PDB file of C-alpha atoms in Angstrom:
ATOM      1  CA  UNK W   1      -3.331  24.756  26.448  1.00 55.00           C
ATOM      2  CA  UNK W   2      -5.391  27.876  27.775  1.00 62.00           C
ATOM      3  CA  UNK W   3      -3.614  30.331  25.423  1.00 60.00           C
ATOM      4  CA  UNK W   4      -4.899  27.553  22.616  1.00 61.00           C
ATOM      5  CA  UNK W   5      -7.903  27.325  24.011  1.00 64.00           C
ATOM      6  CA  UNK W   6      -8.342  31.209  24.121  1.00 67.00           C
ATOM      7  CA  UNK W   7      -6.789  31.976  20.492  1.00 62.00           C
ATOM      8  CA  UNK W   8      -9.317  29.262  19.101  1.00 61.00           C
ATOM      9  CA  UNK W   9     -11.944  30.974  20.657  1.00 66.00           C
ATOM     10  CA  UNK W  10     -11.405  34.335  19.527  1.00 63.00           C
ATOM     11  CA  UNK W  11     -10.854  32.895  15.706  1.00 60.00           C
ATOM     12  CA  UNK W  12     -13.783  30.535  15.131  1.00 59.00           C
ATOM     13  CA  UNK W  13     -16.232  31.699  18.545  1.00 65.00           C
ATOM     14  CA  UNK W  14     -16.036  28.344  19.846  1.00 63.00           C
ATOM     15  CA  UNK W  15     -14.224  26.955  22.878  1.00 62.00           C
ATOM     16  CA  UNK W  16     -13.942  23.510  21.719  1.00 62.00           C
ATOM     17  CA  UNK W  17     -10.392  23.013  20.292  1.00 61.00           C
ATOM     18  CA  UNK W  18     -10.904  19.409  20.042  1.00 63.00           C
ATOM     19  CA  UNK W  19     -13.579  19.810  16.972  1.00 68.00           C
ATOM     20  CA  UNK W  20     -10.176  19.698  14.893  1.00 68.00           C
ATOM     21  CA  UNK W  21      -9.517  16.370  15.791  1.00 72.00           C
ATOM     22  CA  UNK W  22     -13.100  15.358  14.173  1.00 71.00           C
ATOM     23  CA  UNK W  23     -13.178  13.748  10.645  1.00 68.00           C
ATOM     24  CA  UNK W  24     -15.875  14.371   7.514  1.00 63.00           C
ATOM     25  CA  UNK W  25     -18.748  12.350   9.161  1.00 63.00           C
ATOM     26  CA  UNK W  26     -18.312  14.243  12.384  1.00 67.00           C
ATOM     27  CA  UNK W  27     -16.356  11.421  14.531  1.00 72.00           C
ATOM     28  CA  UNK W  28     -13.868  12.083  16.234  1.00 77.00           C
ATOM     29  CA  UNK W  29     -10.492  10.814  13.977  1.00 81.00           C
ATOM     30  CA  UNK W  30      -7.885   8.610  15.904  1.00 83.00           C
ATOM     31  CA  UNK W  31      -5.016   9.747  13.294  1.00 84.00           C
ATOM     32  CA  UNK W  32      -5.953  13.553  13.744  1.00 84.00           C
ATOM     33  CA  UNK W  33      -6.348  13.225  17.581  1.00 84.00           C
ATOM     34  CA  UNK W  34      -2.906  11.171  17.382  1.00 85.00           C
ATOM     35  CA  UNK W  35      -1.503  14.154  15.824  1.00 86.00           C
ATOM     36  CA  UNK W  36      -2.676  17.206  17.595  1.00 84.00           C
ATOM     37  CA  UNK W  37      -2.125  15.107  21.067  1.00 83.00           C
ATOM     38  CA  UNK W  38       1.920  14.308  19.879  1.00 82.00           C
ATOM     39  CA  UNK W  39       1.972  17.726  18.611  1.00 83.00           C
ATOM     40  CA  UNK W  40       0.958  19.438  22.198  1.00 82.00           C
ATOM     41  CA  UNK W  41       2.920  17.388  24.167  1.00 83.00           C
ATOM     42  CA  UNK W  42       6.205  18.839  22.147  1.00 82.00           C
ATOM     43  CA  UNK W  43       4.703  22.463  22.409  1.00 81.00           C
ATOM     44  CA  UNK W  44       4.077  22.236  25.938  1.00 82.00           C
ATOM     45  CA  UNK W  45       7.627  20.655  26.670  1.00 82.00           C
ATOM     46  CA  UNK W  46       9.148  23.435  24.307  1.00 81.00           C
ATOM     47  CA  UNK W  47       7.634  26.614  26.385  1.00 81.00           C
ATOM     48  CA  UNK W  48       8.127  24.348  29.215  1.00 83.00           C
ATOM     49  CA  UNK W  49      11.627  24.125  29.229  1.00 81.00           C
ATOM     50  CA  UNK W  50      12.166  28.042  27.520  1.00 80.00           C
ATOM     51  CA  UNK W  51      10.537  29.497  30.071  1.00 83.00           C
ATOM     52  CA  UNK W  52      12.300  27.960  32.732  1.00 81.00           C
ATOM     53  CA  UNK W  53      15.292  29.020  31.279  1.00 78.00           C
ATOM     54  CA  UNK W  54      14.240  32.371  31.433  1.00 82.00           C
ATOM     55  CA  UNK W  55      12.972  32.533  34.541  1.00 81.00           C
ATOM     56  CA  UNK W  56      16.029  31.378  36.393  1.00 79.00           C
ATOM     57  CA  UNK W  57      18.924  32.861  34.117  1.00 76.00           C
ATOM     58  CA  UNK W  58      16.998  36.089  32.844  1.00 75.00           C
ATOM     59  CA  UNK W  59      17.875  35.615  28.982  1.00 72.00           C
ATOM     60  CA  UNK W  60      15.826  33.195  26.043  1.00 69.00           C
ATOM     61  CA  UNK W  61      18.089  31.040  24.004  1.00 65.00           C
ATOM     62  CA  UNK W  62      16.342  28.923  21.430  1.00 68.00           C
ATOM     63  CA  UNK W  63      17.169  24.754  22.011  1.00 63.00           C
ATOM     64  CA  UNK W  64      18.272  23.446  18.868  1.00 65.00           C
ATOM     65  CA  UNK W  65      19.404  20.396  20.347  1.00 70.00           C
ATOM     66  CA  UNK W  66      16.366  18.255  19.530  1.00 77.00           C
ATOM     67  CA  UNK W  67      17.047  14.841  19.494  1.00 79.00           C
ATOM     68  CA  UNK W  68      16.646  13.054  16.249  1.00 82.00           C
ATOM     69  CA  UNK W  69      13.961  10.355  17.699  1.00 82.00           C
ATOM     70  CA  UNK W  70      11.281  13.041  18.777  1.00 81.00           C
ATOM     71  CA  UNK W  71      11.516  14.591  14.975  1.00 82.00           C
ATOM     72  CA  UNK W  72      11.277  11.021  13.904  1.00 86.00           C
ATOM     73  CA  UNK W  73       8.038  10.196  16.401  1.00 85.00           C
ATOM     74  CA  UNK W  74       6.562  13.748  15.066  1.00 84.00           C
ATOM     75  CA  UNK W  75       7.593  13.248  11.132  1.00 86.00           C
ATOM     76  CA  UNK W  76       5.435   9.487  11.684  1.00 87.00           C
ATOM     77  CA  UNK W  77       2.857  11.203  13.336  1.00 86.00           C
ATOM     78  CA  UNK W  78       2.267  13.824  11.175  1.00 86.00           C
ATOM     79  CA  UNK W  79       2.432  11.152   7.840  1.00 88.00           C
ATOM     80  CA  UNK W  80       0.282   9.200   9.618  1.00 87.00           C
ATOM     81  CA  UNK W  81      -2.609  11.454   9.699  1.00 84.00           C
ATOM     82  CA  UNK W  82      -2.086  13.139   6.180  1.00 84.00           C
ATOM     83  CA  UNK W  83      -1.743   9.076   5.038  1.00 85.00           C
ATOM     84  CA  UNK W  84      -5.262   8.495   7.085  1.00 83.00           C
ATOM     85  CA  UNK W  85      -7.123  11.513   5.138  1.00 81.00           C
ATOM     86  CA  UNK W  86      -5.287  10.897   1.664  1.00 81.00           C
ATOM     87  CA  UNK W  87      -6.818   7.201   2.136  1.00 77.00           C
ATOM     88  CA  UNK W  88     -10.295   8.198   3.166  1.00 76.00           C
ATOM     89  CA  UNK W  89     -10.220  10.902   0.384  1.00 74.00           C
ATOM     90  CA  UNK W  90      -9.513   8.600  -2.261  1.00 74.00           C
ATOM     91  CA  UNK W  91     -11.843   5.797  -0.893  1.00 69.00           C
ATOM     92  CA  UNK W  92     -14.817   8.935  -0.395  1.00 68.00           C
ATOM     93  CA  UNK W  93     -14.129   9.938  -4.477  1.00 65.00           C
ATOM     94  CA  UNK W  94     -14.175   6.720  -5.674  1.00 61.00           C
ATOM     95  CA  UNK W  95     -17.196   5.220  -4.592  1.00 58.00           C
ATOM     96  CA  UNK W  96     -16.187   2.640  -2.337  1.00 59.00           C
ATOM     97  CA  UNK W  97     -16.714   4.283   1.084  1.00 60.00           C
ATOM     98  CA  UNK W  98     -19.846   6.797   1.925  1.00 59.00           C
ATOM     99  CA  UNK W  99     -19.241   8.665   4.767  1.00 58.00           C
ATOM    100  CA  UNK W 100     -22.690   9.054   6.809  1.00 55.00           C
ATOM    101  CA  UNK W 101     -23.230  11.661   9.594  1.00 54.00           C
ATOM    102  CA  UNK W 102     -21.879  10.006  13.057  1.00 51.00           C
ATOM    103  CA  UNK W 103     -24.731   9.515  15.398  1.00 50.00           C
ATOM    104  CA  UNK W 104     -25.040  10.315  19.169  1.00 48.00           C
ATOM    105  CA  UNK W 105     -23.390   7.187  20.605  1.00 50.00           C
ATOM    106  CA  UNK W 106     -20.515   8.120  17.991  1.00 48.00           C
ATOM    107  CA  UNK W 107     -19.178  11.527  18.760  1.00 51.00           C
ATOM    108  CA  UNK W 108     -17.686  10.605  22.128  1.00 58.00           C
ATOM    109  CA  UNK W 109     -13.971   9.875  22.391  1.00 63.00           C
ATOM    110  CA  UNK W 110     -15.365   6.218  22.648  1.00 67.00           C
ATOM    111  CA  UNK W 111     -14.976   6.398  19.015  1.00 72.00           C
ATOM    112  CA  UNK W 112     -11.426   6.839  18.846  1.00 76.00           C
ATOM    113  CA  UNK W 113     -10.757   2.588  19.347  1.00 78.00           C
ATOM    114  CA  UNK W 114     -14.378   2.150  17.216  1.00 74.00           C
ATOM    115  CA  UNK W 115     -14.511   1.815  13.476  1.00 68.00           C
ATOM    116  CA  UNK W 116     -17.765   2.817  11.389  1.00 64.00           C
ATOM    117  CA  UNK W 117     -19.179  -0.256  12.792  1.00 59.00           C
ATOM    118  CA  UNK W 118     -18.937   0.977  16.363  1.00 65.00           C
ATOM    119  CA  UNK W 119     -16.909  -2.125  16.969  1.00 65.00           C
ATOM    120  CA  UNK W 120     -13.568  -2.221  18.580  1.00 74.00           C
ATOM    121  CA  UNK W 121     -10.858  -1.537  16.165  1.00 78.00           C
ATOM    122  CA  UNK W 122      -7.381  -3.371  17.815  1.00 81.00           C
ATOM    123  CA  UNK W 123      -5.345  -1.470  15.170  1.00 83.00           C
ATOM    124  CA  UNK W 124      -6.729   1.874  16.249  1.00 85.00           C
ATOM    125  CA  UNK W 125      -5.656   0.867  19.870  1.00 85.00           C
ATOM    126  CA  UNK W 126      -2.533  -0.102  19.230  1.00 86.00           C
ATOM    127  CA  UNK W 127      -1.432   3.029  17.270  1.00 87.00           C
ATOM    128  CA  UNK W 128      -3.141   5.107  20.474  1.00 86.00           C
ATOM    129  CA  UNK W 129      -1.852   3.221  23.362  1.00 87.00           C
ATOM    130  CA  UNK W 130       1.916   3.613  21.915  1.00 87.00           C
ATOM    131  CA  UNK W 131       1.527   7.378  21.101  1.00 86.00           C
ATOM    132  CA  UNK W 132      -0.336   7.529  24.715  1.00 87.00           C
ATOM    133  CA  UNK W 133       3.241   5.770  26.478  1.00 89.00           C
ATOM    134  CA  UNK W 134       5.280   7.907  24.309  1.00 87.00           C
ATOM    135  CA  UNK W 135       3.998  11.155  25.524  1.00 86.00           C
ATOM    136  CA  UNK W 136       3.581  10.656  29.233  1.00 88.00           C
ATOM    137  CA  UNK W 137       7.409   9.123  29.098  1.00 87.00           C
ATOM    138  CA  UNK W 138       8.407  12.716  27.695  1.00 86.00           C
ATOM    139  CA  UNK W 139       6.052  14.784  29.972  1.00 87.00           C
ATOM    140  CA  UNK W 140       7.561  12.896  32.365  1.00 88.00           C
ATOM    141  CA  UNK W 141      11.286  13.652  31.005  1.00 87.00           C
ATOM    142  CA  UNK W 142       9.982  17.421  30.787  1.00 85.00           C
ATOM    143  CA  UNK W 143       9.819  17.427  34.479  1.00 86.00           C
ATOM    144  CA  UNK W 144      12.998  15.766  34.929  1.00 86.00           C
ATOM    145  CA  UNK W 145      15.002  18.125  33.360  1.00 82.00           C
ATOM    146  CA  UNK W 146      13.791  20.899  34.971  1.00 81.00           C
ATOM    147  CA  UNK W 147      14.277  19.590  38.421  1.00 81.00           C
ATOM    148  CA  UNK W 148      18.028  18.821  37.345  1.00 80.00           C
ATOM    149  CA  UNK W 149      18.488  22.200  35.520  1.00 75.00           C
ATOM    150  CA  UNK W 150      18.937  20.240  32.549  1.00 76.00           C
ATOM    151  CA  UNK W 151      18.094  23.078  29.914  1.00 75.00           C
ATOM    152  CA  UNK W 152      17.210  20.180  26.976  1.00 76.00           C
ATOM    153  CA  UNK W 153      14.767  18.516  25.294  1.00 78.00           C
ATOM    154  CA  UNK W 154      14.557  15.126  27.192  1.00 81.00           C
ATOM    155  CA  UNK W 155      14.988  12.182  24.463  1.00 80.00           C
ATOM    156  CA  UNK W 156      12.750   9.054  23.145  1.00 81.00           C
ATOM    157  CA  UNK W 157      13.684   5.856  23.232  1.00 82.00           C
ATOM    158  CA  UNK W 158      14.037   4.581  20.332  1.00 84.00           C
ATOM    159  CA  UNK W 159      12.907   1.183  20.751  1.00 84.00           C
ATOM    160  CA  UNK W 160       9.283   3.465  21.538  1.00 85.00           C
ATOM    161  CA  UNK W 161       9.937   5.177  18.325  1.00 85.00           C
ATOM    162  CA  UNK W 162       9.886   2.053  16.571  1.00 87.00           C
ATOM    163  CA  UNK W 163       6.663   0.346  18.641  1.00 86.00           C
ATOM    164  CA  UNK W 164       5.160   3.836  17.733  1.00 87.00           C
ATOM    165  CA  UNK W 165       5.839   3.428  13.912  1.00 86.00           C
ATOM    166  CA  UNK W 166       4.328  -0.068  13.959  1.00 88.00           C
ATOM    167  CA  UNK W 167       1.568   1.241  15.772  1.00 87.00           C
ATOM    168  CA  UNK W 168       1.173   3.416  13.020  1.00 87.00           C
ATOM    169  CA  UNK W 169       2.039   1.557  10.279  1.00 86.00           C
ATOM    170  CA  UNK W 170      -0.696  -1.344  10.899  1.00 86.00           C
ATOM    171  CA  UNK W 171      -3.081   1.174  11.349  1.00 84.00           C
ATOM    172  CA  UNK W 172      -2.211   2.721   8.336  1.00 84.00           C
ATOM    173  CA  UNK W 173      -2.118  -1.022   6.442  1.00 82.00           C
ATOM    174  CA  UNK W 174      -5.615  -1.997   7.618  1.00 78.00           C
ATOM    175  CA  UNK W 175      -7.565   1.331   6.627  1.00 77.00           C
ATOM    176  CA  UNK W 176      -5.583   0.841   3.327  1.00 73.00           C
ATOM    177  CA  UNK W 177      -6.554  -2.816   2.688  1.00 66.00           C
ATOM    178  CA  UNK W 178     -10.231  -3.042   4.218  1.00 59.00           C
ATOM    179  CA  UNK W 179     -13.353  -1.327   3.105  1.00 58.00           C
ATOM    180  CA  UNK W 180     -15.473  -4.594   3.933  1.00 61.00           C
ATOM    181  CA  UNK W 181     -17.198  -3.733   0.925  1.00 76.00           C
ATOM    182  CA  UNK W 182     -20.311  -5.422   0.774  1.00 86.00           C
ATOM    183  CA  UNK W 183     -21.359  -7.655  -2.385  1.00 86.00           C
ATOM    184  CA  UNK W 184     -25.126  -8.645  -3.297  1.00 91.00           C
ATOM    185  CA  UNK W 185     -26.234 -11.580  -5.459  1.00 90.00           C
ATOM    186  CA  UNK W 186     -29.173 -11.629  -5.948  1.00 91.00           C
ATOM    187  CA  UNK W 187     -32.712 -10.261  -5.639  1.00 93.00           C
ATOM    188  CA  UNK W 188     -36.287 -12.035  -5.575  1.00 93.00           C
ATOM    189  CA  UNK W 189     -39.656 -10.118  -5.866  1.00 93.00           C
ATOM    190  CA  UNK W 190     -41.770 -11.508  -2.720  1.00 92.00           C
ATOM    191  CA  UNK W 191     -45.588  -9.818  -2.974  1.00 92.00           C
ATOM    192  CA  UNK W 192     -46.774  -6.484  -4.618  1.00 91.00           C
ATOM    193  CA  UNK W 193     -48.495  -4.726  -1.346  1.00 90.00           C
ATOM    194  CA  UNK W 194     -50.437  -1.478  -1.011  1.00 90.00           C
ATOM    195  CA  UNK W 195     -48.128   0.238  -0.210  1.00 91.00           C
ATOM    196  CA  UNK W 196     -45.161  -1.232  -2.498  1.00 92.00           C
ATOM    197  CA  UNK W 197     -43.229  -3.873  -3.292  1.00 94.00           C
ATOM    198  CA  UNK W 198     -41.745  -6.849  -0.983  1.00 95.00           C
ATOM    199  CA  UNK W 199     -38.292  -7.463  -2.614  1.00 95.00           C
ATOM    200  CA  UNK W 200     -35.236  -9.777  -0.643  1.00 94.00           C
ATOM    201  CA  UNK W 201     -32.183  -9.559  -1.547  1.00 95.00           C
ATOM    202  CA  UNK W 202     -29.218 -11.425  -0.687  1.00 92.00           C
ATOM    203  CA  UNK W 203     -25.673 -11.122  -0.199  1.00 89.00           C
ATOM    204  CA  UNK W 204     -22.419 -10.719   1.466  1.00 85.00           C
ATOM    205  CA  UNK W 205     -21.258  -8.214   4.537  1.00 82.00           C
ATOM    206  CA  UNK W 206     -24.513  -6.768   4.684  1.00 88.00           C
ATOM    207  CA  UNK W 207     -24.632  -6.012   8.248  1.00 82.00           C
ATOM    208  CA  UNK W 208     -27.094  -6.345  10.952  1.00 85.00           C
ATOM    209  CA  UNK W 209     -29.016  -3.022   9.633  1.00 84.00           C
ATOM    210  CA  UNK W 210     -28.148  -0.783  12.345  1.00 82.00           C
ATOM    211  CA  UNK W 211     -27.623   2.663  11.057  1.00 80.00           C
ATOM    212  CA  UNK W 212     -26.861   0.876   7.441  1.00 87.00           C
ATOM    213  CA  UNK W 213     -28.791   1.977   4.246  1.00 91.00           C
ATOM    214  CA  UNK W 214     -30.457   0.589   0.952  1.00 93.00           C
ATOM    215  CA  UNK W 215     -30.053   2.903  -2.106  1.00 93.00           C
ATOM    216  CA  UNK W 216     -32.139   3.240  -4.864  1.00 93.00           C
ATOM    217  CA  UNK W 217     -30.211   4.661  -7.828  1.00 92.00           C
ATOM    218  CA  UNK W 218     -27.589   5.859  -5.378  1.00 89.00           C
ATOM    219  CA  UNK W 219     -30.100   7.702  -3.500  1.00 90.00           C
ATOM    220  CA  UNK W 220     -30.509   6.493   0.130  1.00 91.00           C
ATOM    221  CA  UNK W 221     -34.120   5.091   0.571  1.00 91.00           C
ATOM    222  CA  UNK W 222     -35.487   7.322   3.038  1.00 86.00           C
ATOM    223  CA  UNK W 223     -37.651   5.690   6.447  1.00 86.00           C
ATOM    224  CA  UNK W 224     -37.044   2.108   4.482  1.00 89.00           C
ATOM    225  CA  UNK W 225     -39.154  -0.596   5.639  1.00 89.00           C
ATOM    226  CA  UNK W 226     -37.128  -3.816   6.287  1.00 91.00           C
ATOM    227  CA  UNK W 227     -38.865  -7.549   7.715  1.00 90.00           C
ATOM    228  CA  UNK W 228     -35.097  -8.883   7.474  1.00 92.00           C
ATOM    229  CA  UNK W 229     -31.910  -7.844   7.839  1.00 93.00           C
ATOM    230  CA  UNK W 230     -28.633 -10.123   8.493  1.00 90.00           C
ATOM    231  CA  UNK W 231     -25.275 -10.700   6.878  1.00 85.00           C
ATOM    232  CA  UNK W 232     -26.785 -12.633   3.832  1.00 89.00           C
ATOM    233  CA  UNK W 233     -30.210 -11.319   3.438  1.00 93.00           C
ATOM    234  CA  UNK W 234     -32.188  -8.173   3.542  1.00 94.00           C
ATOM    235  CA  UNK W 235     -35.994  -8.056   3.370  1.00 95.00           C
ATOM    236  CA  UNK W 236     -37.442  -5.140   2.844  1.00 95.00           C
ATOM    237  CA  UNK W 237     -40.273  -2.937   0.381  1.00 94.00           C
ATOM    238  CA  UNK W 238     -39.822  -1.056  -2.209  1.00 94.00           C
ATOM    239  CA  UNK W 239     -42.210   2.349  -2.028  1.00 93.00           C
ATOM    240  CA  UNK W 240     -44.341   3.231  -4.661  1.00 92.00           C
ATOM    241  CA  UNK W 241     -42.430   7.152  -4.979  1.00 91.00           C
ATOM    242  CA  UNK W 242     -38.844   6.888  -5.241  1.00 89.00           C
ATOM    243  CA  UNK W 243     -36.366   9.230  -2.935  1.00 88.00           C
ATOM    244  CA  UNK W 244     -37.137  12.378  -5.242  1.00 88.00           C
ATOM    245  CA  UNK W 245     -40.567  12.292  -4.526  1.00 88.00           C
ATOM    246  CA  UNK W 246     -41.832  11.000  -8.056  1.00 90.00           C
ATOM    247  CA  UNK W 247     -43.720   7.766  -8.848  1.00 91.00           C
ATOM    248  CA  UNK W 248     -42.248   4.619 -10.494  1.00 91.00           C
ATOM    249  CA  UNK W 249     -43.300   4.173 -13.386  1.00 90.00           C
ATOM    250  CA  UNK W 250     -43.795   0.752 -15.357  1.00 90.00           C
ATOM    251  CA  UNK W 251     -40.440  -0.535 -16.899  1.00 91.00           C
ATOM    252  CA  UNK W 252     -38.597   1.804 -14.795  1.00 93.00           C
ATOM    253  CA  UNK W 253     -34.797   0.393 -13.831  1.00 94.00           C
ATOM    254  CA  UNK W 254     -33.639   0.606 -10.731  1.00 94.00           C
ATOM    255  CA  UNK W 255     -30.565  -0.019  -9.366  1.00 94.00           C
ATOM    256  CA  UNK W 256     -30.691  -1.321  -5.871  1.00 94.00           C
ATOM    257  CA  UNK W 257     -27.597  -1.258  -3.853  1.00 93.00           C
ATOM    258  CA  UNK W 258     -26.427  -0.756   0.470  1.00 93.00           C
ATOM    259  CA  UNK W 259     -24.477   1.385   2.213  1.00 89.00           C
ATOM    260  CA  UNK W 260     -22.974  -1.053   5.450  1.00 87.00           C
ATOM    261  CA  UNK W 261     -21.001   0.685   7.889  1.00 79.00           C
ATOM    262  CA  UNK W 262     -20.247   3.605   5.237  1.00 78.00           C
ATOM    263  CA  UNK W 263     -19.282   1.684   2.899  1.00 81.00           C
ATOM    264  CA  UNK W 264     -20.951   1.184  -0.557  1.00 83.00           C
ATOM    265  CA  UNK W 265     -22.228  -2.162  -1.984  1.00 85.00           C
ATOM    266  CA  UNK W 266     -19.404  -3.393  -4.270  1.00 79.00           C
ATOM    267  CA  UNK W 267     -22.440  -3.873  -6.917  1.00 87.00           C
ATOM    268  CA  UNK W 268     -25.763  -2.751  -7.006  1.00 91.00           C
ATOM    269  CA  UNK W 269     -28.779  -5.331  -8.672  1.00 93.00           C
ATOM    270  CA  UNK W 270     -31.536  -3.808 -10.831  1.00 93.00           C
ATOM    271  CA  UNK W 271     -35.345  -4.298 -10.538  1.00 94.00           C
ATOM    272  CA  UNK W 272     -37.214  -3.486 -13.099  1.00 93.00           C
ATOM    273  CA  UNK W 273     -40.612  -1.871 -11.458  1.00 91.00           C
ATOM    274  CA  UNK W 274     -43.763  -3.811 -13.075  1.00 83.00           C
TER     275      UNK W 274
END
């Protein structure tokens, strides 16, 4: 881990090896952290063993002995987090996600059981807490080999191979089956104000507001102004200079949708500016 630690360093300036486990929006990414934590458990019980070896018979022999259920439990893990980022990727391109930047309260390893919500996600534990077993069970046959002068790469059981894979596998089948895309239907003009106008709109899976946005011809609507905001209805008014900085003009369209939880509105409703 310090020779990591020290070759990331001298590559990228920064001692923090654990910014690879971070996704797009700056959270930290179960699958990724899943990966590169499953990944150096097996380096560390690979140098591990080798240089016990070599300590105590004076010559380096490559293992190739590696049991077929750790290349299983690091071929899942590795699918797992190239499945994760083909998912997002494809969600990201197509409109139906919008990754935000994370806030404060999201960048700690609290994250790592949260979804976008900041909510606990029981899939996201699942796949974690069996990866989490599976790794101190082989640190702990690591250890056990060496004390026996067992020269091998301790085994997995499969059974935890196969917890491990549904772990991974639910995981994989929520984030590929819910975006909790939100849907509006419809949208009522309230008042005309100085400083804009007072528009509700209502809907489904529109959140409580925390950290989620309205958008105004796709464009986020910057410091928005909102009376209302619940899981069927949003209050809020509509500025008289739209996110570019110019003026609405009369008979101007615009397409009002949300972004809840990073994910895009399903629809968007337009208002025609009077």
């Amino acid at each position: 881990l310090v020779l990591l630690i020290i070759v990331n360093r001298y590559f990228t300036g920064s001692w923090n090896i654990l910014k690879y486990c971070e996704g797009q929006d700056g959270r930290p990414s179960t699958s990724k952290f899943q990966f590169f934590l499953f990944t150096f458990i097996f380096f560390f019980g690979f140098v591990a063993i080798h240089v016990y070896h070599w300590i105590h018979t004076g010559t380096l022999v490559l293992l190739q002995d590696i049991p077929k259920p750790l290349l299983l439990a690091m071929g899942m893990s590795a699918t797992t987090a190239v499945g994760s980022k083909g998912i997002t990727v494809s969600y990201i391109n197509s409109g139906k996600i919008v990754k935000k930047d994370s806030t404060p309260d999201q960048t700690s390893f609290s994250s790592l059981l949260n979804d976008d919500g900041n909510d606990m996600d029981f899939s996201k534990f699942q796949m974690l807490g069996w990866t989490i077993l599976a790794g101190i069970i082989y640190i702990i046959g690591i250890f056990q080999n060496i004390q026996t002068d067992k020269f091998a790469f301790p085994d997995i059981n499969p059974a935890l191979v196969v917890l491990m894979g549904i772990g991974q596998g639910t995981y994989l089948g929520k984030k590929l089956v819910t975006t909790g895309a939100p849907r509006l239907s419809g949208l009522t003009k309230l008042a005309t104000t100085t400083i804009g106008i007072d528009i509700s709109i209502k809907g489904d899976s529109l959140g409580d507001g925390a950290g989620d946005q309205i958008t105004l011809n796709g464009i986020p609507m910057p410091n928005q102004i909102t009376s209302t905001w619940n899981d069927d209805q949003i209050d809020f008014t509509l500025p008289l200079i739209d996110p570019t900085g110019k003026r609405y003009q009369t008979g101007q369209v615009i397409n009002i949708g949300v972004i809840v939880n990073g994910v895009q509105s399903a629809n968007t409703i337009p208002f025609t500016w009077v």
